[in-house]
Amino acid sequence: MVNTLFLPELREMLAFEQESELREFCVALNPGRTAEFMEGLDDDEMWRVLQFAEPNRRAEIFSYFDEARQLSMLASEPAAETAVLIEEIPEDDRVDLIQGLPSEAVDEILKLLPASERRNIERLRSYAEGTAGALMTTEVAKLGERLTAVEALDELGRQASDLETIYYLYVVDDNNLLRGIVSTRQLVSSIKNKSRTLGEMMETDVVVALAGEDQESVAEKVERFNLLAIPVIDSGRQLLGIITHDDVIDVVREELTEDAQRIAAVAPLEGDFLQIGLLVLSYKRGLWLTILFFAALLTAFALRHYEDELAVHGWLVWFIPLIISSGGNSGSQSATLVITAMTGGEVKLTDLPKVLSREVCVSLLLGGFLSLIGFAVAVFVAPSIIAATVIPATLLAVVFCGCLCGVTLPIMFKRLGLDPALMSNPFVAGIVDILGIVIYINVARLVLG
């Protein structure tokens, strides 16, 4: 929602070129609040306001705009001014931003950046999307293991202006190999012991991420060990950079969004829902809808196969929606629960026997409860009490099968190396629908003869 509180004043200051007032506006508030009050301006007005801030402050304010607005703004501004801004943005965010610009604009901007910055950007761009290397920043506090606490603080003071964070200090040798880690708290508390070196106080059992490691795996490590940042190394243990907790939060949000979309039988959207093209959105949704459509056709063919039984016992048709919805809904519930539990690390592949045993008990309880309700209704519709037992028997069997399918299929997908969320709710429901029809008619055959 756009905050219009300062819009008239901002436009007036721009119209009369009130430089001192605009400079004060850019520094008086928290950068996030400053960005919020600028949201109602158009791209050109916003860019003009930003020019009155110092380069580092300008980058801070700019970082709070959504990505679509950032790209829209940069696309219409001169490459020289864009390069000054990009130089101040943290390296990992800078690369993500550049990836969204046209290649011609990127080439122009890179030419205007210092050689060291240009090399860093090209190095980070070389890592595959979705890996630790693509997510990291190379702005990391590196210190030698022979430094004392006081010497380390002096060195840290020299590096601090170029660092994104100093939660952890990484101890490296002369070849840039990661030797250990020291927290800033450890360093400060060791100042009184003037002779103690970083090598003596560092922790050598460091949780690390490989440059080619999947970002979801990295996020799991950060969550499991409650880290504020995780170092990224290559196969030779050279320290390449770090991934900070704010980037991990973005990864977790992205992965959860993708899983939720897959569970709903939608191919993951690459971009904001309101920004993605209608044709692309239709394709993402239509792909799975088509697959599910053919699954539904199989249900129709199953019904056609049993049309003789249904013609003789017409009252059975009335309960078909009840049967297939009970199985499909129970399967969808089970699939959702197990997928979210696997995503959160609560359920592993080795837990399948335990999951199945629990689901057997739950499915029998749920199926038994629904069967009682179904029987109470069926006695008023079926030609006899014996005939009415078809409904509760079928409900119990269908709910049982639905629950087992719902937990088994996602775990099987995971074992095959696929995303368990691909076994979406509608897909599970489609499978259980067909099973429900087959079970229903065969139970009717046994009971009714």
Coordinates of C-alpha atoms in Angstrom, one line a residue:
M1 CA 0.0 0.0 0.0
V2 CA 1.4 3.4 -1.0
N3 CA 2.0 5.8 1.9
T4 CA 1.0 9.3 0.5
L5 CA 1.9 11.3 3.7
F6 CA 4.9 13.2 2.1
L7 CA 4.0 13.0 -1.6
P8 CA 2.9 16.6 -2.0
E9 CA 6.0 17.9 -0.1
L10 CA 8.3 15.7 -2.1
R11 CA 6.8 16.9 -5.4
E12 CA 7.0 20.5 -4.3
M13 CA 10.7 20.1 -3.2
L14 CA 11.5 18.6 -6.6
A15 CA 9.6 21.3 -8.5
F16 CA 11.5 24.1 -6.7
E17 CA 14.7 22.1 -6.5
Q18 CA 15.0 22.5 -2.7
E19 CA 18.3 20.7 -2.4
S20 CA 18.8 21.0 1.4
E21 CA 15.3 19.7 2.2
L22 CA 15.7 16.7 -0.2
R23 CA 19.0 15.8 1.4
E24 CA 17.5 16.0 4.8
F25 CA 14.6 13.8 3.7
C26 CA 17.0 11.1 2.5
V27 CA 18.9 10.9 5.8
A28 CA 16.3 11.8 8.5
L29 CA 14.4 8.5 8.5
N30 CA 15.2 4.8 8.5
P31 CA 16.0 3.8 4.9
G32 CA 12.9 1.5 4.8
R33 CA 10.6 4.3 5.9
T34 CA 12.2 6.7 3.4
A35 CA 11.5 4.2 0.6
E36 CA 7.9 3.7 1.8
F37 CA 7.2 7.4 1.6
M38 CA 8.7 7.5 -2.0
E39 CA 6.5 4.7 -3.3
G40 CA 3.9 7.0 -4.7
L41 CA 6.4 8.8 -7.0
D42 CA 6.9 7.8 -10.6
D43 CA 10.3 6.3 -11.6
D44 CA 11.8 9.5 -12.8
E45 CA 10.8 11.4 -9.6
M46 CA 12.0 8.7 -7.4
W47 CA 15.4 8.6 -9.2
R48 CA 15.7 12.4 -8.8
V49 CA 15.1 12.2 -5.1
L50 CA 17.7 9.4 -4.7
Q51 CA 20.4 11.6 -6.3
F52 CA 20.3 13.9 -3.2
A53 CA 21.5 11.0 -1.0
E54 CA 25.1 9.9 -0.6
P55 CA 25.9 6.8 -2.7
N56 CA 25.9 4.3 0.2
R57 CA 22.6 5.8 1.6
R58 CA 21.1 5.8 -1.9
A59 CA 21.8 2.1 -2.2
E60 CA 20.3 1.4 1.2
I61 CA 17.0 3.2 0.3
F62 CA 17.0 1.6 -3.2
S63 CA 17.2 -1.9 -1.7
Y64 CA 13.8 -1.5 -0.1
F65 CA 11.9 -1.0 -3.4
D66 CA 10.5 -4.2 -4.9
E67 CA 12.5 -5.8 -7.6
A68 CA 10.1 -4.9 -10.4
R69 CA 10.3 -1.2 -9.4
Q70 CA 14.1 -1.4 -9.2
L71 CA 14.4 -2.8 -12.7
S72 CA 11.9 -0.4 -14.1
M73 CA 13.9 2.5 -12.7
L74 CA 17.3 1.3 -13.8
A75 CA 16.1 0.5 -17.4
S76 CA 15.3 4.2 -18.0
E77 CA 18.4 5.8 -16.4
P78 CA 21.9 6.5 -17.9
A79 CA 24.4 3.7 -17.5
A80 CA 26.9 6.0 -15.8
E81 CA 24.4 6.8 -12.9
T82 CA 23.3 3.2 -12.7
A83 CA 26.9 2.0 -12.4
V84 CA 27.5 4.4 -9.4
L85 CA 24.4 2.9 -7.6
I86 CA 25.2 -0.7 -8.4
E87 CA 28.7 -0.3 -7.1
E88 CA 27.3 0.4 -3.6
I89 CA 24.8 -2.5 -3.5
P90 CA 25.9 -5.7 -1.7
E91 CA 27.4 -8.1 -4.1
D92 CA 24.8 -10.9 -4.0
D93 CA 21.9 -8.4 -4.4
R94 CA 23.8 -6.6 -7.1
V95 CA 24.2 -9.8 -9.2
D96 CA 20.5 -10.6 -8.8
L97 CA 19.6 -7.1 -10.0
I98 CA 21.9 -7.3 -13.0
Q99 CA 20.4 -10.6 -14.1
G100 CA 17.1 -8.9 -14.6
L101 CA 18.4 -6.1 -16.9
P102 CA 18.7 -6.4 -20.7
S103 CA 22.1 -7.8 -21.8
E104 CA 22.9 -4.6 -23.6
A105 CA 22.4 -2.5 -20.5
V106 CA 24.5 -5.0 -18.4
D107 CA 27.4 -4.7 -20.9
E108 CA 27.3 -0.9 -20.6
I109 CA 27.1 -0.9 -16.8
L110 CA 30.0 -3.5 -16.4
K111 CA 32.3 -1.3 -18.5
L112 CA 31.9 1.5 -16.0
L113 CA 32.6 -0.5 -12.9
P114 CA 36.1 -0.9 -11.4
A115 CA 37.9 -4.0 -12.6
S116 CA 37.8 -5.7 -9.2
E117 CA 34.0 -5.2 -8.9
R118 CA 33.5 -6.3 -12.5
R119 CA 35.5 -9.5 -11.9
N120 CA 33.4 -10.3 -8.7
I121 CA 30.2 -9.8 -10.6
E122 CA 31.3 -12.1 -13.5
R123 CA 32.5 -14.7 -11.0
L124 CA 29.2 -14.8 -9.1
R125 CA 27.2 -14.8 -12.4
S126 CA 29.1 -17.9 -13.4
Y127 CA 27.4 -20.0 -10.7
A128 CA 24.3 -21.9 -11.6
E129 CA 21.0 -20.4 -10.4
G130 CA 19.8 -22.0 -7.2
T131 CA 23.2 -22.9 -5.9
A132 CA 25.2 -21.6 -2.9
G133 CA 27.6 -19.9 -5.2
A134 CA 24.9 -17.8 -6.9
L135 CA 23.5 -16.9 -3.4
M136 CA 26.7 -15.9 -1.7
T137 CA 28.5 -12.6 -1.2
T138 CA 32.3 -12.3 -1.3
E139 CA 32.3 -9.5 1.2
V140 CA 33.5 -11.5 4.1
A141 CA 35.8 -10.8 7.1
K142 CA 39.0 -12.9 6.6
L143 CA 41.7 -12.8 9.3
G144 CA 45.0 -14.7 9.8
E145 CA 45.2 -17.2 12.6
R146 CA 48.4 -15.7 14.0
L147 CA 46.6 -12.4 14.8
T148 CA 45.9 -11.5 18.5
A149 CA 42.5 -10.2 19.5
V150 CA 43.7 -6.6 19.5
E151 CA 45.4 -7.0 16.1
A152 CA 42.3 -8.7 14.7
L153 CA 40.1 -5.8 15.8
D154 CA 42.5 -3.3 14.1
E155 CA 42.3 -5.4 10.9
L156 CA 38.6 -5.7 11.2
G157 CA 38.3 -1.9 11.5
R158 CA 40.1 -1.6 8.2
Q159 CA 37.9 -4.1 6.4
A160 CA 34.5 -3.2 8.0
S161 CA 33.4 -0.6 5.5
D162 CA 33.5 -3.2 2.7
L163 CA 31.7 -6.0 4.7
E164 CA 28.0 -6.9 4.6
T165 CA 28.2 -8.4 8.1
I166 CA 30.7 -9.2 10.9
Y167 CA 28.6 -11.7 12.9
Y168 CA 31.4 -14.2 12.3
L169 CA 35.1 -13.8 11.5
Y170 CA 36.6 -16.4 9.2
V171 CA 40.2 -17.5 9.9
V172 CA 42.2 -18.4 6.8
D173 CA 45.8 -19.4 6.1
D174 CA 48.1 -17.8 3.5
N175 CA 46.4 -19.8 0.7
N176 CA 42.9 -18.6 1.7
L177 CA 42.0 -22.0 3.0
L178 CA 39.3 -21.9 5.7
R179 CA 40.8 -22.9 9.1
G180 CA 38.2 -22.0 11.5
I181 CA 35.6 -19.4 12.7
V182 CA 35.6 -16.8 15.6
S183 CA 32.4 -14.9 16.6
T184 CA 32.7 -11.2 17.2
R185 CA 31.6 -11.8 20.7
Q186 CA 34.5 -14.2 21.3
L187 CA 36.9 -11.7 19.8
V188 CA 35.7 -8.8 22.1
S189 CA 35.7 -11.0 25.2
S190 CA 39.4 -12.0 24.4
I191 CA 40.8 -8.5 24.3
K192 CA 42.0 -8.7 27.9
N193 CA 44.2 -11.7 27.0
K194 CA 46.6 -9.8 24.8
S195 CA 48.7 -12.8 23.7
R196 CA 45.9 -15.1 22.7
T197 CA 45.7 -15.6 18.9
L198 CA 42.7 -16.3 16.7
G199 CA 44.2 -19.8 16.0
E200 CA 43.9 -20.6 19.7
M201 CA 40.3 -19.3 20.1
M202 CA 38.8 -20.4 16.8
E203 CA 36.3 -23.2 16.3
T204 CA 37.6 -25.6 13.7
D205 CA 34.4 -27.7 13.3
V206 CA 32.8 -25.3 10.9
V207 CA 29.5 -25.9 9.1
V208 CA 30.1 -25.0 5.5
A209 CA 28.3 -25.0 2.1
L210 CA 29.9 -26.1 -1.2
A211 CA 29.7 -23.6 -4.0
G212 CA 27.6 -26.0 -6.2
E213 CA 25.3 -27.1 -3.3
D214 CA 21.6 -26.6 -3.8
Q215 CA 20.2 -23.5 -2.0
E216 CA 17.5 -25.6 -0.3
S217 CA 20.2 -27.8 1.3
V218 CA 22.0 -24.7 2.5
A219 CA 18.9 -23.2 4.0
E220 CA 18.3 -26.5 5.9
K221 CA 21.9 -26.3 7.4
V222 CA 21.4 -22.7 8.5
E223 CA 18.1 -23.6 10.1
R224 CA 19.4 -26.8 11.8
F225 CA 22.5 -25.1 13.3
N226 CA 20.8 -21.8 14.0
L227 CA 23.4 -19.8 12.1
L228 CA 23.5 -16.1 11.2
A229 CA 25.7 -16.8 8.2
I230 CA 27.4 -19.8 6.6
P231 CA 30.7 -19.9 4.7
V232 CA 30.9 -21.1 1.1
I233 CA 34.0 -23.0 0.0
D234 CA 35.1 -24.9 -3.1
S235 CA 36.2 -28.5 -3.2
G236 CA 39.7 -27.5 -2.0
R237 CA 38.3 -25.7 1.0
Q238 CA 39.2 -22.3 -0.2
L239 CA 36.9 -19.6 1.3
L240 CA 34.8 -18.1 -1.5
G241 CA 32.2 -16.1 0.4
I242 CA 29.3 -16.3 2.8
I243 CA 25.5 -16.6 2.7
T244 CA 23.7 -14.5 5.3
H245 CA 20.5 -15.2 7.1
D246 CA 18.5 -12.7 5.2
D247 CA 19.3 -14.5 1.9
V248 CA 18.4 -17.8 3.6
I249 CA 15.0 -16.3 4.6
D250 CA 14.4 -15.4 0.9
V251 CA 15.3 -19.0 -0.1
V252 CA 12.9 -20.5 2.4
R253 CA 10.1 -18.2 1.3
E254 CA 10.8 -19.1 -2.4
E255 CA 10.9 -22.8 -1.7
L256 CA 7.7 -22.7 0.4
T257 CA 6.0 -20.7 -2.4
E258 CA 7.1 -23.3 -5.0
D259 CA 5.9 -26.2 -2.9
A260 CA 2.6 -24.6 -2.3
Q261 CA 2.1 -24.0 -6.0
R262 CA 3.1 -27.6 -6.8
I263 CA 0.7 -28.9 -4.2
A264 CA -2.1 -27.0 -5.9
A265 CA -1.0 -28.5 -9.3
V266 CA 0.6 -25.3 -10.7
A267 CA 4.1 -25.3 -12.2
P268 CA 6.2 -22.8 -10.1
L269 CA 5.8 -19.2 -11.2
E270 CA 9.0 -17.4 -12.0
G271 CA 8.0 -13.9 -10.8
D272 CA 5.3 -12.0 -9.0
F273 CA 1.8 -13.3 -9.6
L274 CA 0.5 -9.9 -10.8
Q275 CA 3.5 -9.3 -13.0
I276 CA 3.6 -12.7 -14.9
G277 CA 2.1 -12.7 -18.4
L278 CA -1.3 -14.2 -18.9
L279 CA -0.1 -16.6 -21.5
V280 CA 2.7 -17.9 -19.2
L281 CA 0.3 -18.1 -16.3
S282 CA -2.2 -20.0 -18.4
Y283 CA 0.6 -22.4 -19.5
K284 CA 1.8 -23.0 -15.9
R285 CA -1.7 -23.8 -14.8
G286 CA -2.9 -25.6 -18.0
L287 CA 0.0 -28.0 -18.1
W288 CA -1.2 -29.8 -14.9
L289 CA -4.8 -29.2 -15.6
T290 CA -4.4 -31.2 -18.9
I291 CA -2.7 -34.0 -17.0
L292 CA -5.5 -34.1 -14.4
F293 CA -8.1 -33.9 -17.2
F294 CA -6.8 -37.2 -18.7
A295 CA -6.7 -38.6 -15.1
A296 CA -10.4 -37.7 -14.8
L297 CA -11.1 -39.4 -18.2
L298 CA -9.8 -42.6 -16.7
T299 CA -12.4 -42.2 -14.0
A300 CA -15.1 -41.8 -16.7
F301 CA -13.8 -44.9 -18.4
A302 CA -14.0 -46.8 -15.1
L303 CA -17.6 -45.8 -14.7
R304 CA -18.4 -46.8 -18.3
H305 CA -16.8 -50.2 -17.6
Y306 CA -19.3 -50.8 -14.7
E307 CA -22.4 -49.3 -16.4
D308 CA -24.2 -52.7 -16.3
E309 CA -24.0 -52.9 -12.5
L310 CA -25.0 -49.3 -12.2
A311 CA -28.0 -49.8 -14.5
V312 CA -29.2 -52.7 -12.3
H313 CA -28.6 -50.9 -9.0
G314 CA -29.4 -47.3 -9.9
W315 CA -29.3 -46.1 -6.3
L316 CA -25.5 -46.7 -6.2
V317 CA -25.0 -43.8 -8.6
W318 CA -26.3 -41.3 -6.0
F319 CA -23.3 -42.1 -3.7
I320 CA -20.6 -41.9 -6.4
P321 CA -19.7 -38.2 -5.5
L322 CA -19.6 -39.1 -1.8
I323 CA -17.3 -42.0 -2.4
I324 CA -14.8 -40.3 -4.6
S325 CA -14.7 -37.1 -2.7
S326 CA -14.1 -38.9 0.6
G327 CA -11.2 -40.8 -0.8
G328 CA -9.8 -37.8 -2.7
N329 CA -10.1 -35.4 0.3
S330 CA -8.5 -37.9 2.7
G331 CA -5.6 -38.5 0.2
S332 CA -5.1 -34.8 -0.2
Q333 CA -4.9 -34.2 3.5
S334 CA -2.3 -37.0 4.0
A335 CA -0.3 -35.7 1.0
T336 CA -0.2 -32.1 2.3
L337 CA 0.8 -33.2 5.8
V338 CA 3.6 -35.5 4.7
I339 CA 4.9 -33.0 2.1
T340 CA 5.1 -30.1 4.6
A341 CA 6.6 -32.4 7.2
M342 CA 9.3 -33.5 4.7
T343 CA 9.9 -29.9 3.7
G344 CA 10.4 -28.9 7.3
G345 CA 12.8 -31.9 8.0
E346 CA 10.3 -33.6 10.4
V347 CA 10.0 -36.7 8.2
K348 CA 12.8 -38.5 6.4
L349 CA 12.8 -41.4 4.0
T350 CA 13.7 -43.8 6.8
D351 CA 10.5 -42.8 8.6
L352 CA 8.2 -44.5 6.0
P353 CA 7.3 -47.5 8.3
K354 CA 6.4 -45.2 11.2
V355 CA 4.4 -42.9 8.9
L356 CA 2.5 -45.8 7.4
S357 CA 1.7 -47.3 10.8
R358 CA 0.3 -44.0 12.1
E359 CA -1.6 -43.4 8.9
V360 CA -3.2 -46.9 9.0
C361 CA -4.6 -46.1 12.5
V362 CA -5.8 -42.6 11.5
S363 CA -7.4 -43.8 8.3
L364 CA -9.3 -46.5 10.1
L365 CA -10.6 -44.0 12.6
L366 CA -11.6 -41.5 9.9
G367 CA -13.0 -44.1 7.7
G368 CA -15.0 -45.7 10.5
F369 CA -16.5 -42.3 11.5
L370 CA -17.5 -41.5 7.9
S371 CA -18.8 -45.0 7.4
L372 CA -21.3 -44.6 10.3
I373 CA -22.6 -41.4 8.8
G374 CA -22.8 -43.0 5.3
F375 CA -24.7 -46.0 6.7
A376 CA -27.2 -43.8 8.5
V377 CA -28.0 -42.1 5.1
A378 CA -27.8 -45.3 3.0
V379 CA -30.5 -47.2 5.1
F380 CA -33.1 -44.7 3.8
V381 CA -32.1 -45.0 0.2
A382 CA -30.9 -48.6 -0.3
P383 CA -33.5 -51.3 -1.0
S384 CA -32.4 -53.3 2.2
I385 CA -30.2 -53.1 5.2
I386 CA -27.8 -55.6 3.6
A387 CA -27.6 -53.4 0.5
A388 CA -26.9 -50.3 2.6
T389 CA -23.7 -51.9 4.0
V390 CA -22.1 -51.3 0.6
I391 CA -21.7 -47.6 1.4
P392 CA -19.9 -47.9 4.8
A393 CA -17.7 -50.8 3.6
T394 CA -16.7 -48.8 0.6
L395 CA -16.1 -45.6 2.6
L396 CA -13.8 -47.4 5.0
A397 CA -11.8 -49.0 2.2
V398 CA -11.6 -45.8 0.1
V399 CA -10.5 -43.6 3.0
F400 CA -7.9 -46.2 4.0
C401 CA -6.5 -46.4 0.4
G402 CA -6.6 -42.6 0.0
C403 CA -4.6 -42.0 3.2
L404 CA -2.0 -44.6 2.3
C405 CA -1.6 -43.2 -1.2
G406 CA -1.4 -39.7 0.2
V407 CA 1.6 -40.5 2.4
T408 CA 3.3 -43.1 0.2
L409 CA 3.5 -41.3 -3.2
P410 CA 5.3 -38.2 -2.0
I411 CA 7.9 -40.3 -0.1
M412 CA 8.4 -42.5 -3.2
F413 CA 9.0 -39.3 -5.3
K414 CA 11.5 -38.2 -2.7
R415 CA 13.3 -41.5 -2.9
L416 CA 13.5 -41.2 -6.7
G417 CA 15.2 -37.8 -6.3
L418 CA 12.2 -35.8 -7.3
D419 CA 10.4 -33.0 -5.4
P420 CA 7.7 -34.6 -3.3
A421 CA 5.5 -31.6 -3.9
L422 CA 5.1 -32.8 -7.5
M423 CA 2.7 -35.4 -6.1
S424 CA 0.2 -32.7 -5.8
N425 CA -3.2 -32.8 -4.1
P426 CA -5.2 -33.0 -7.3
F427 CA -2.9 -35.7 -8.7
V428 CA -3.4 -37.8 -5.5
A429 CA -7.1 -37.2 -5.7
G430 CA -7.2 -38.3 -9.3
I431 CA -5.6 -41.6 -8.5
V432 CA -7.8 -42.2 -5.5
D433 CA -10.9 -41.3 -7.6
I434 CA -10.2 -44.2 -10.0
L435 CA -9.4 -46.5 -7.0
G436 CA -12.7 -45.4 -5.4
I437 CA -14.8 -46.4 -8.4
V438 CA -13.1 -49.8 -8.7
I439 CA -13.5 -50.5 -4.9
Y440 CA -17.1 -49.2 -4.9
I441 CA -18.4 -51.5 -7.7
N442 CA -16.5 -54.6 -6.5
V443 CA -17.8 -54.1 -2.9
A444 CA -21.3 -53.8 -4.4
R445 CA -20.8 -57.0 -6.4
L446 CA -19.8 -58.9 -3.3
V447 CA -22.7 -57.6 -1.2
L448 CA -25.4 -57.5 -3.8
G449 CA -24.4 -60.6 -5.8

